[in-house]
Coordinates of C-alpha atoms and ligand atoms in Angstrom, one line a residue:
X1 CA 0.0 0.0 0.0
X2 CA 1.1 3.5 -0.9
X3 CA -0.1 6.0 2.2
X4 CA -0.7 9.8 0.8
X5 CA -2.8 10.6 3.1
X6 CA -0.7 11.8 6.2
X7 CA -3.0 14.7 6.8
X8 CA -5.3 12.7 7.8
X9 CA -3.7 10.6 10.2
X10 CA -0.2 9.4 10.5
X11 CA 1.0 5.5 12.2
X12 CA 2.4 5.5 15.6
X13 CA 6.0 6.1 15.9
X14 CA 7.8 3.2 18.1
X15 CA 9.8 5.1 20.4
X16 CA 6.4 6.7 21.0
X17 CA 4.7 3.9 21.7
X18 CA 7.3 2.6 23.8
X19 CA 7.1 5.5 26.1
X20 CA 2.9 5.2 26.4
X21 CA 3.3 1.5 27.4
X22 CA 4.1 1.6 30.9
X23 CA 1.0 3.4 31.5
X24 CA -1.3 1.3 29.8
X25 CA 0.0 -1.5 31.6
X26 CA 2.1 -0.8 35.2
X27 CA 1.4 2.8 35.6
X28 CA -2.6 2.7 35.2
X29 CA -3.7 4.6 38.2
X30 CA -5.6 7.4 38.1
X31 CA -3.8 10.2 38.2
X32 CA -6.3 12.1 41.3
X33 CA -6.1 9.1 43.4
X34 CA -4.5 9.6 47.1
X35 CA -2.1 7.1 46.7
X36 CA 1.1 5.5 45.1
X37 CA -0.4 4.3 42.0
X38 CA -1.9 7.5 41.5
X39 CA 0.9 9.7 42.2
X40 CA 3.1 7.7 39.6
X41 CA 0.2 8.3 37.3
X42 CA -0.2 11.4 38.0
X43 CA 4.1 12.0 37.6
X44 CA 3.9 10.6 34.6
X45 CA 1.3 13.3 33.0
X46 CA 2.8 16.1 35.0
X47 CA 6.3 15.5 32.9
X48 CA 4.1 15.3 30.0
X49 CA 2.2 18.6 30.5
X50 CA 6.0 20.4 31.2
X51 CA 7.1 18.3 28.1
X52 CA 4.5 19.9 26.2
X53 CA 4.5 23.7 28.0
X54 CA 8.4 23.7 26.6
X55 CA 7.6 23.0 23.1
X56 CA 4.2 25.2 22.8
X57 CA 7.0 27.9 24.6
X58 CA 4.6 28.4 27.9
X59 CA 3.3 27.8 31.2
X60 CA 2.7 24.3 32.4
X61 CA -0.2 25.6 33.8
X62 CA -1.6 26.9 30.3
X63 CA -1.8 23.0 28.8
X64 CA -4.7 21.2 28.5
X65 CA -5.2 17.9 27.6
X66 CA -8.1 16.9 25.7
X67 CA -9.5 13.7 23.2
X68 CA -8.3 15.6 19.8
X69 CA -8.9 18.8 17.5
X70 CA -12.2 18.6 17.1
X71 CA -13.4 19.1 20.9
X72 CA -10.4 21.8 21.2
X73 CA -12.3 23.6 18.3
X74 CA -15.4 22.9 19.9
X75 CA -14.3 24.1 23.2
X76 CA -12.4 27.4 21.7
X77 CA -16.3 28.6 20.5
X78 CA -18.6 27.4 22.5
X79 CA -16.1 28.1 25.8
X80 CA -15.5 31.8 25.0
X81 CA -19.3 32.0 23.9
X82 CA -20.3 30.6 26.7
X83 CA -18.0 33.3 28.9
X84 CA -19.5 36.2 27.6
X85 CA -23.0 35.1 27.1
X86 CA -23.4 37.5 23.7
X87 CA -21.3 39.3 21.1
X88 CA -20.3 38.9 17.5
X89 CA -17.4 36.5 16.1
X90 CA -14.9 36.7 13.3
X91 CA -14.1 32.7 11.9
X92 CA -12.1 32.4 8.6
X93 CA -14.7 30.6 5.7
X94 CA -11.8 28.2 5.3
X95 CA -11.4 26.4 8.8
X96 CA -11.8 22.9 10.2
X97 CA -15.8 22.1 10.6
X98 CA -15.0 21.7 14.1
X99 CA -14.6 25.6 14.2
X100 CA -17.3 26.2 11.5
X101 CA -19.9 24.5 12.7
X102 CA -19.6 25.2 16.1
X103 CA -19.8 29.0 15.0
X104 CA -22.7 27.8 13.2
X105 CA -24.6 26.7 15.9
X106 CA -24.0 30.0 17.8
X107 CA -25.4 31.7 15.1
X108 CA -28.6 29.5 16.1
X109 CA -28.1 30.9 19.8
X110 CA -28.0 34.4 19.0
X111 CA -24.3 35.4 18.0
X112 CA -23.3 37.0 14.7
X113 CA -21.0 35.6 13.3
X114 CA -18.5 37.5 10.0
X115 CA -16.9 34.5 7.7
X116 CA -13.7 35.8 6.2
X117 CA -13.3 34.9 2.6
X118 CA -9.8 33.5 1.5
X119 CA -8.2 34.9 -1.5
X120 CA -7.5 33.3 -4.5
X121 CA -4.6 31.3 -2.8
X122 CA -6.3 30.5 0.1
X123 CA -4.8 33.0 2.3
X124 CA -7.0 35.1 4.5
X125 CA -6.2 38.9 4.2
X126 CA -5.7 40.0 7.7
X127 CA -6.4 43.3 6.7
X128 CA -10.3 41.8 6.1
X129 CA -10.0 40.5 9.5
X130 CA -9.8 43.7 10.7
X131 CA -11.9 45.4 9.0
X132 CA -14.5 42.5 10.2
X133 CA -14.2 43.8 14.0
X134 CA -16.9 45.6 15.5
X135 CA -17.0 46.7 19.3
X136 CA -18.9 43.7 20.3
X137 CA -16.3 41.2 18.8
X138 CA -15.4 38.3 21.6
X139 CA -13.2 35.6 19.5
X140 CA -11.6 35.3 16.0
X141 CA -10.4 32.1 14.4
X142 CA -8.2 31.8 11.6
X143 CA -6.1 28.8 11.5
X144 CA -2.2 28.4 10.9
X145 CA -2.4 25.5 8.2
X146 CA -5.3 24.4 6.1
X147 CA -5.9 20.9 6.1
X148 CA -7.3 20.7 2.7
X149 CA -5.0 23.0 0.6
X150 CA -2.3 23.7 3.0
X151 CA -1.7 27.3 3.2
X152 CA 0.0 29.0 5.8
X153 CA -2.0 31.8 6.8
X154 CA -0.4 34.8 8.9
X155 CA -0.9 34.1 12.4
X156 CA 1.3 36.9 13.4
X157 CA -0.5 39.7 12.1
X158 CA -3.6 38.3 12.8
X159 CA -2.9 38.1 16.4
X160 CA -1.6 41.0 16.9
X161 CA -4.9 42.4 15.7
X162 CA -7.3 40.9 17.6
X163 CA -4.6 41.8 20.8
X164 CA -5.0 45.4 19.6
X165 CA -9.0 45.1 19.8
X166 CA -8.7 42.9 23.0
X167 CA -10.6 39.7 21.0
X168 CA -10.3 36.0 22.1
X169 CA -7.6 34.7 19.1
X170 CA -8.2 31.1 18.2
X171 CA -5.1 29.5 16.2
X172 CA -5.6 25.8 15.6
X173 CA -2.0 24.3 14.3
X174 CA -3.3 20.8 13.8
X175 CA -1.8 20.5 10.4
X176 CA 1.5 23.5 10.8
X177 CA 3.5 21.2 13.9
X178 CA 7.0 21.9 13.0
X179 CA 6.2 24.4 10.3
X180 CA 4.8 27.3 12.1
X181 CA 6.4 28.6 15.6
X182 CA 3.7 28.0 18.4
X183 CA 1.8 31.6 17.8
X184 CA 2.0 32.2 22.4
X185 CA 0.7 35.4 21.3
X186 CA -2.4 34.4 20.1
X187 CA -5.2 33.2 23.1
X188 CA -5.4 30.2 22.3
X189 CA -4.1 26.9 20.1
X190 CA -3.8 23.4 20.0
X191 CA -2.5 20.5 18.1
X192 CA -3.2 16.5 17.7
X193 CA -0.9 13.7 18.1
X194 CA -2.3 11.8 15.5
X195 CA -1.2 14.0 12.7
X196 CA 2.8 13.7 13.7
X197 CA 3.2 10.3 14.9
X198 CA 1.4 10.1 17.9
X199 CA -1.5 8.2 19.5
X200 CA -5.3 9.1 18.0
X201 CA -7.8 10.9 20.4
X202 CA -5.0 13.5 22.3
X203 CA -4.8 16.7 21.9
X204 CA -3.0 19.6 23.9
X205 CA -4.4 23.4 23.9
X206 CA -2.4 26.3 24.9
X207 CA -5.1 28.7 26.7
X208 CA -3.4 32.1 27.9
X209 CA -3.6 32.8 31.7
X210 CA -6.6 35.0 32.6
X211 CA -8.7 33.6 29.3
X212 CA -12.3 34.0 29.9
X213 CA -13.7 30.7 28.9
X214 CA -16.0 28.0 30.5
X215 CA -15.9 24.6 30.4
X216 CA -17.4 22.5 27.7
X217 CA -16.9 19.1 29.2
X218 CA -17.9 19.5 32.6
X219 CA -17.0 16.8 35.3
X220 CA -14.4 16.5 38.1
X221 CA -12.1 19.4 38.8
X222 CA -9.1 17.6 36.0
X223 CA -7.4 20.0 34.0
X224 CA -8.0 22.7 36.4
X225 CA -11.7 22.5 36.0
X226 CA -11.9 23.2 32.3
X227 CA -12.1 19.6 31.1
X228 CA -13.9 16.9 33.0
X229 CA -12.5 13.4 32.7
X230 CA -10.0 11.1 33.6
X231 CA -7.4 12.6 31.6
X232 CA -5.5 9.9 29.2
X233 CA -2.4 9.6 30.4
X234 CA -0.5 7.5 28.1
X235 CA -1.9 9.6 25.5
X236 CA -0.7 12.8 27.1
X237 CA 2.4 11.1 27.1
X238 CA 2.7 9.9 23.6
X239 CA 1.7 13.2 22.2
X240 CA 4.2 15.1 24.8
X241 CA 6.9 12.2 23.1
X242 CA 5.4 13.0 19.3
X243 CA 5.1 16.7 19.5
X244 CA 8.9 16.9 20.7
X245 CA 10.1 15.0 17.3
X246 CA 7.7 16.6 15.2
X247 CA 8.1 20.3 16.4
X248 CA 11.6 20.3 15.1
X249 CA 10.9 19.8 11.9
X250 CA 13.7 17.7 11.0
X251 CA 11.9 15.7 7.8
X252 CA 10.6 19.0 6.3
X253 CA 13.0 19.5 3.4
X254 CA 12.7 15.3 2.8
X255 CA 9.0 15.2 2.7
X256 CA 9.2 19.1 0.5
X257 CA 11.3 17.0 -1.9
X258 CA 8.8 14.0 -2.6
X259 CA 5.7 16.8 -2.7
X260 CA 7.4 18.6 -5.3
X261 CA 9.2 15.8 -7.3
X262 CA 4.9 14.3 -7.0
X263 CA 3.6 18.3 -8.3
X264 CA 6.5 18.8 -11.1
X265 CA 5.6 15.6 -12.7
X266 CA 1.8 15.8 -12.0
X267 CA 1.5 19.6 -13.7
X268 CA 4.2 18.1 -16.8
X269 CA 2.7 15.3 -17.7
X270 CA -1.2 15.8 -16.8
X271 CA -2.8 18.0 -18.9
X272 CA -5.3 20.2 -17.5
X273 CA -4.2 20.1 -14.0
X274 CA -3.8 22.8 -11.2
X275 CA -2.4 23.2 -8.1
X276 CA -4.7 24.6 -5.6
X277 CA -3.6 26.6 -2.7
X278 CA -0.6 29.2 -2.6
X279 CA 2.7 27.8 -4.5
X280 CA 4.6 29.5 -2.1
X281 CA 2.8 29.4 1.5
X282 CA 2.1 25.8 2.0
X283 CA 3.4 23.1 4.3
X284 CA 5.8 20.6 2.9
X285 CA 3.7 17.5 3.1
X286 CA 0.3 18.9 1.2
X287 CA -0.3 18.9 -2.4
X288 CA -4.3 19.3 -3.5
X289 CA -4.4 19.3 -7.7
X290 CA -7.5 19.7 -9.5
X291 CA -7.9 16.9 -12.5
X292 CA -10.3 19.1 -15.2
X293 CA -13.1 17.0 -16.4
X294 CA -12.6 14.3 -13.6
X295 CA -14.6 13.9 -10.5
X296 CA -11.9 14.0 -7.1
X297 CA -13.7 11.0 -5.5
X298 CA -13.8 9.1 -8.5
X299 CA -10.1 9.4 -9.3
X300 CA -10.0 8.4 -5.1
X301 CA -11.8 5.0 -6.3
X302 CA -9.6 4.2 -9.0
X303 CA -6.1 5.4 -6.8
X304 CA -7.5 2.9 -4.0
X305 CA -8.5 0.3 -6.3
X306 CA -4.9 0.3 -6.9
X307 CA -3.8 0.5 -3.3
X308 CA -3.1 3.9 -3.4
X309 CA -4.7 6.0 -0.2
X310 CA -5.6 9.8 -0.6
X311 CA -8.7 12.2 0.3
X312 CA -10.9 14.3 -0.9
X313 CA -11.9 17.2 0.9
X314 CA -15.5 16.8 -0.1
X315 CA -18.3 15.5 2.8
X316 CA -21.0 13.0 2.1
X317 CA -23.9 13.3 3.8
X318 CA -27.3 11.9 3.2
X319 CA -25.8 10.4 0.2
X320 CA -25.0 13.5 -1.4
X321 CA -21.5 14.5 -2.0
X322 CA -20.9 18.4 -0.9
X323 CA -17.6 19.6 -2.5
X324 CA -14.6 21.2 -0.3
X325 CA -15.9 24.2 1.5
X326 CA -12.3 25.6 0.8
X327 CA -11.6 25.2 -2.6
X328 CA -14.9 25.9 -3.4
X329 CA -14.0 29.3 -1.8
X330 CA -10.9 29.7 -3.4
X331 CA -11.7 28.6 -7.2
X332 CA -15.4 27.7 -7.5
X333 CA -17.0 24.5 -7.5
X334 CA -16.2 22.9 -11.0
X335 CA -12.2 23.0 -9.8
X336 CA -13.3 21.6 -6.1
X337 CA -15.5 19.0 -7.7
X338 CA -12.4 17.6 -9.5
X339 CA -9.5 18.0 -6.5
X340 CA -7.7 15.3 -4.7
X341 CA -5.1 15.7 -2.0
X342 CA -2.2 13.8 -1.5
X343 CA -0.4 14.8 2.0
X344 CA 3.0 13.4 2.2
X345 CA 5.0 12.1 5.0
X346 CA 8.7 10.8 6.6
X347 CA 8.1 7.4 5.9
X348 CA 7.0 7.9 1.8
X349 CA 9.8 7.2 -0.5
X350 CA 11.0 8.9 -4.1
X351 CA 10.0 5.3 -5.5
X352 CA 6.1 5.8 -4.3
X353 CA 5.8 8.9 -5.5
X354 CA 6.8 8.0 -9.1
X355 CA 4.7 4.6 -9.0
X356 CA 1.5 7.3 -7.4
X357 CA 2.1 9.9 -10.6
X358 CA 2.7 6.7 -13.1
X359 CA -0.9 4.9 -11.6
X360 CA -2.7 8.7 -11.7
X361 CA -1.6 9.1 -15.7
X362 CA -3.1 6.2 -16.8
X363 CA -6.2 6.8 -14.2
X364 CA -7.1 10.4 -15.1
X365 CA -7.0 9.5 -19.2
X366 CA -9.0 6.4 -18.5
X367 CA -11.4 8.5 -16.7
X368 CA -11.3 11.2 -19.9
X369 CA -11.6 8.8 -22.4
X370 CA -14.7 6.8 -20.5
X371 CA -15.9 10.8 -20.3
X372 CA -15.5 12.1 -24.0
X373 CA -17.1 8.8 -24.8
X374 CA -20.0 9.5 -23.0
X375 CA -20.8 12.5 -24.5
Ligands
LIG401 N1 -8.3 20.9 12.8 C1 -7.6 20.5 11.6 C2 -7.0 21.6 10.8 C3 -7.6 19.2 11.2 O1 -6.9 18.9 10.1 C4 -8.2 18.2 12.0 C5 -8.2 16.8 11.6 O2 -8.4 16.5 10.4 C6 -8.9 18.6 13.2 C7 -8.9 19.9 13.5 C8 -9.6 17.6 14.0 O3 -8.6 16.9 14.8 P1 -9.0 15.5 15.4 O4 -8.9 14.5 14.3 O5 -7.9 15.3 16.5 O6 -10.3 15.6 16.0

């Protein structure tokens, strides 16, 4: 099998693994229980949470530990809504649904909400995220990486806006670990081990000291009251062991090399292909190309047919097939109808690239010829 689909999740690193092990299996207290096995449980995922605080460049105080990016996204809305009770909030049109429909349903409880369009890159214009603020603005979210296109967007400036305006920044890195610094300036962040080699269902969120947000997952008094549940330790420690690897970016230029050996002989030899997403701006491992006059999940079919694994960005629901939200927003729907993404990763080689691009040739001109004869 040939894996191109590391945006979407990633295998478990040994060495990770090898650290999470004791705590499935000698270390299993619970880390609030008044006695030894809970206080070497409870070691175990304070060295984790330090682990962690030094990477993100922090307090240990300002990591939490949660089941992935999707209840952090959750919690980053609905926590800061929740805090001030009313107000308006700025989310870019291109995030995570875990952002965008949680903004959604605050719409349904009474918050306005401005989407920020992307431009023709993908790359949200922080000037337009400024001139979306209005007195009553209480969070902002733009996200560092897109998972769909890859583009870097410009956390910087972005947070120093909403700073200037005193608004609730929400920066999910999910997808820029080891790309983008840790953005300590913005309110919030958070990542998930999954994506870089960690354990699935973790993630950690940076939330600045003095934050106004509730809880969304109410419980016991764990994570300093602003995330019932027995926190996960071996998970904490796996992502603690995963982010440490991944956040230095030491496979960047390797897994740049294989995405752009896999886009100069995709956009040479495939006619009527385009890359979507800035050229520039982008992480390493993401390359989303647009087949014209082929359907993306069709071309998905054929690729996995032929062991080949890659995504889409388009949602099926009620048997319907939505394109991507993003690069519907960024090129219209006839060019997200027709995109695939292929996310790259440390353990892909030059020699499964060139078997991917030879398997897509004869794929997409299959597709066009079973098309034009059709018609
Ligand atoms: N945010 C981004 C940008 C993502 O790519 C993902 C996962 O695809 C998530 C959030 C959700 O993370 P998780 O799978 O940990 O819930």
């Amino acid at each position: 099998m040939i894996y191109l689909d590391n945006a979407a999740t990633t295998s478990l690193d040994t060495e990770v693994l090898n650290e999470m092990l004791p705590y499935l299996q000698t270390e299993y207290g619970n880390p609030q229980s008044q006695h030894a096995a809970g206080r070497l449980a409870a070691q175990g995922l304070i060295s984790a949470r330090d682990r962690v605080a030094k990477v993100f460049g922090c307090r240990a105080e300002e990591v939490y530990f949660m089941s992935g990016g999707t209840e952090a996204g959750n919690f980053a809305v609905k926590g800061v809504c929740a805090a001030k009770k009313r107000g308006h909030l700025i989310i870019s049109a291109i995030e995570h649904p875990a952002v965008l429909k949680s903004a959604q349903q605050m719409e349904g409880l009474g918050f306005e909400v401005t989407y920020v369009q992307p431009d023709k890159n993908g790359i949200i214009p922080p000037e337009e995220v400024e001139k979306a603020v209005r007195p009553d603005t209480v969070f902002c979210a733009v996200m560092a990486a897109n998972n769909e296109i890859g583009t870097i967007q410009k956390v910087e400036k972005i947070s120093e806006i909403c700073t200037r305006y005193g608004i609730f920044y929400y920066c999910d890195c999910v997808q820029s670990v080891g790309v983008v610094p840790f953005p300590t300036s913005a309110s919030a962040f958070a990542v998930s081990a999954h994506k870089f080699h960690g354990p699935k269902g973790v993630a950690a969120m940076y939330i600045s000291g003095g934050s106004r947000i509730s809880p969304l997952i109410c419980g016991g008094m764990q994570e300093r009251g602003l995330r019932g549940g027995t926190v996960n330790v071996a998970s904490a420690v796996g992502l603690a062991a995963a982010l440490e690897r991944a956040a230095q970016g030491k496979n960047n230029t390797y897994i740049a090399s294989l995405r752009n050996r896999f886009v100069g002989r995709v956009l040479a030899e495939i006619e009527g292909t385009a890359l979507n997403g800035d050229p520039v701006l982008r992480v390493p491992s993401n390359a989303n190309i647009s087949f014209e006059g082929c359907d993306g999940a069709n071309i998905l079919m054929c690729l996995d047919l032929r062991d080949i694994c890659v995504s889409t960005g388009s949602a099926c629901s009620a048997g319907a097939v939505t394109p991507s939200h993003v690069i519907s927003a960024i090129a219209g729907e006839e060019r997200a109808k027709s995109a695939v993404r292929f996310t790259f990763g440390k353990y892909n080689t030059p020699e499964e690239v060139d078997r991917a691009v030879d398997v897509l040739k004869q794929i997409v001109s299959q597709t066009r010829r079973d098309k034009s004869g059709l018609d």
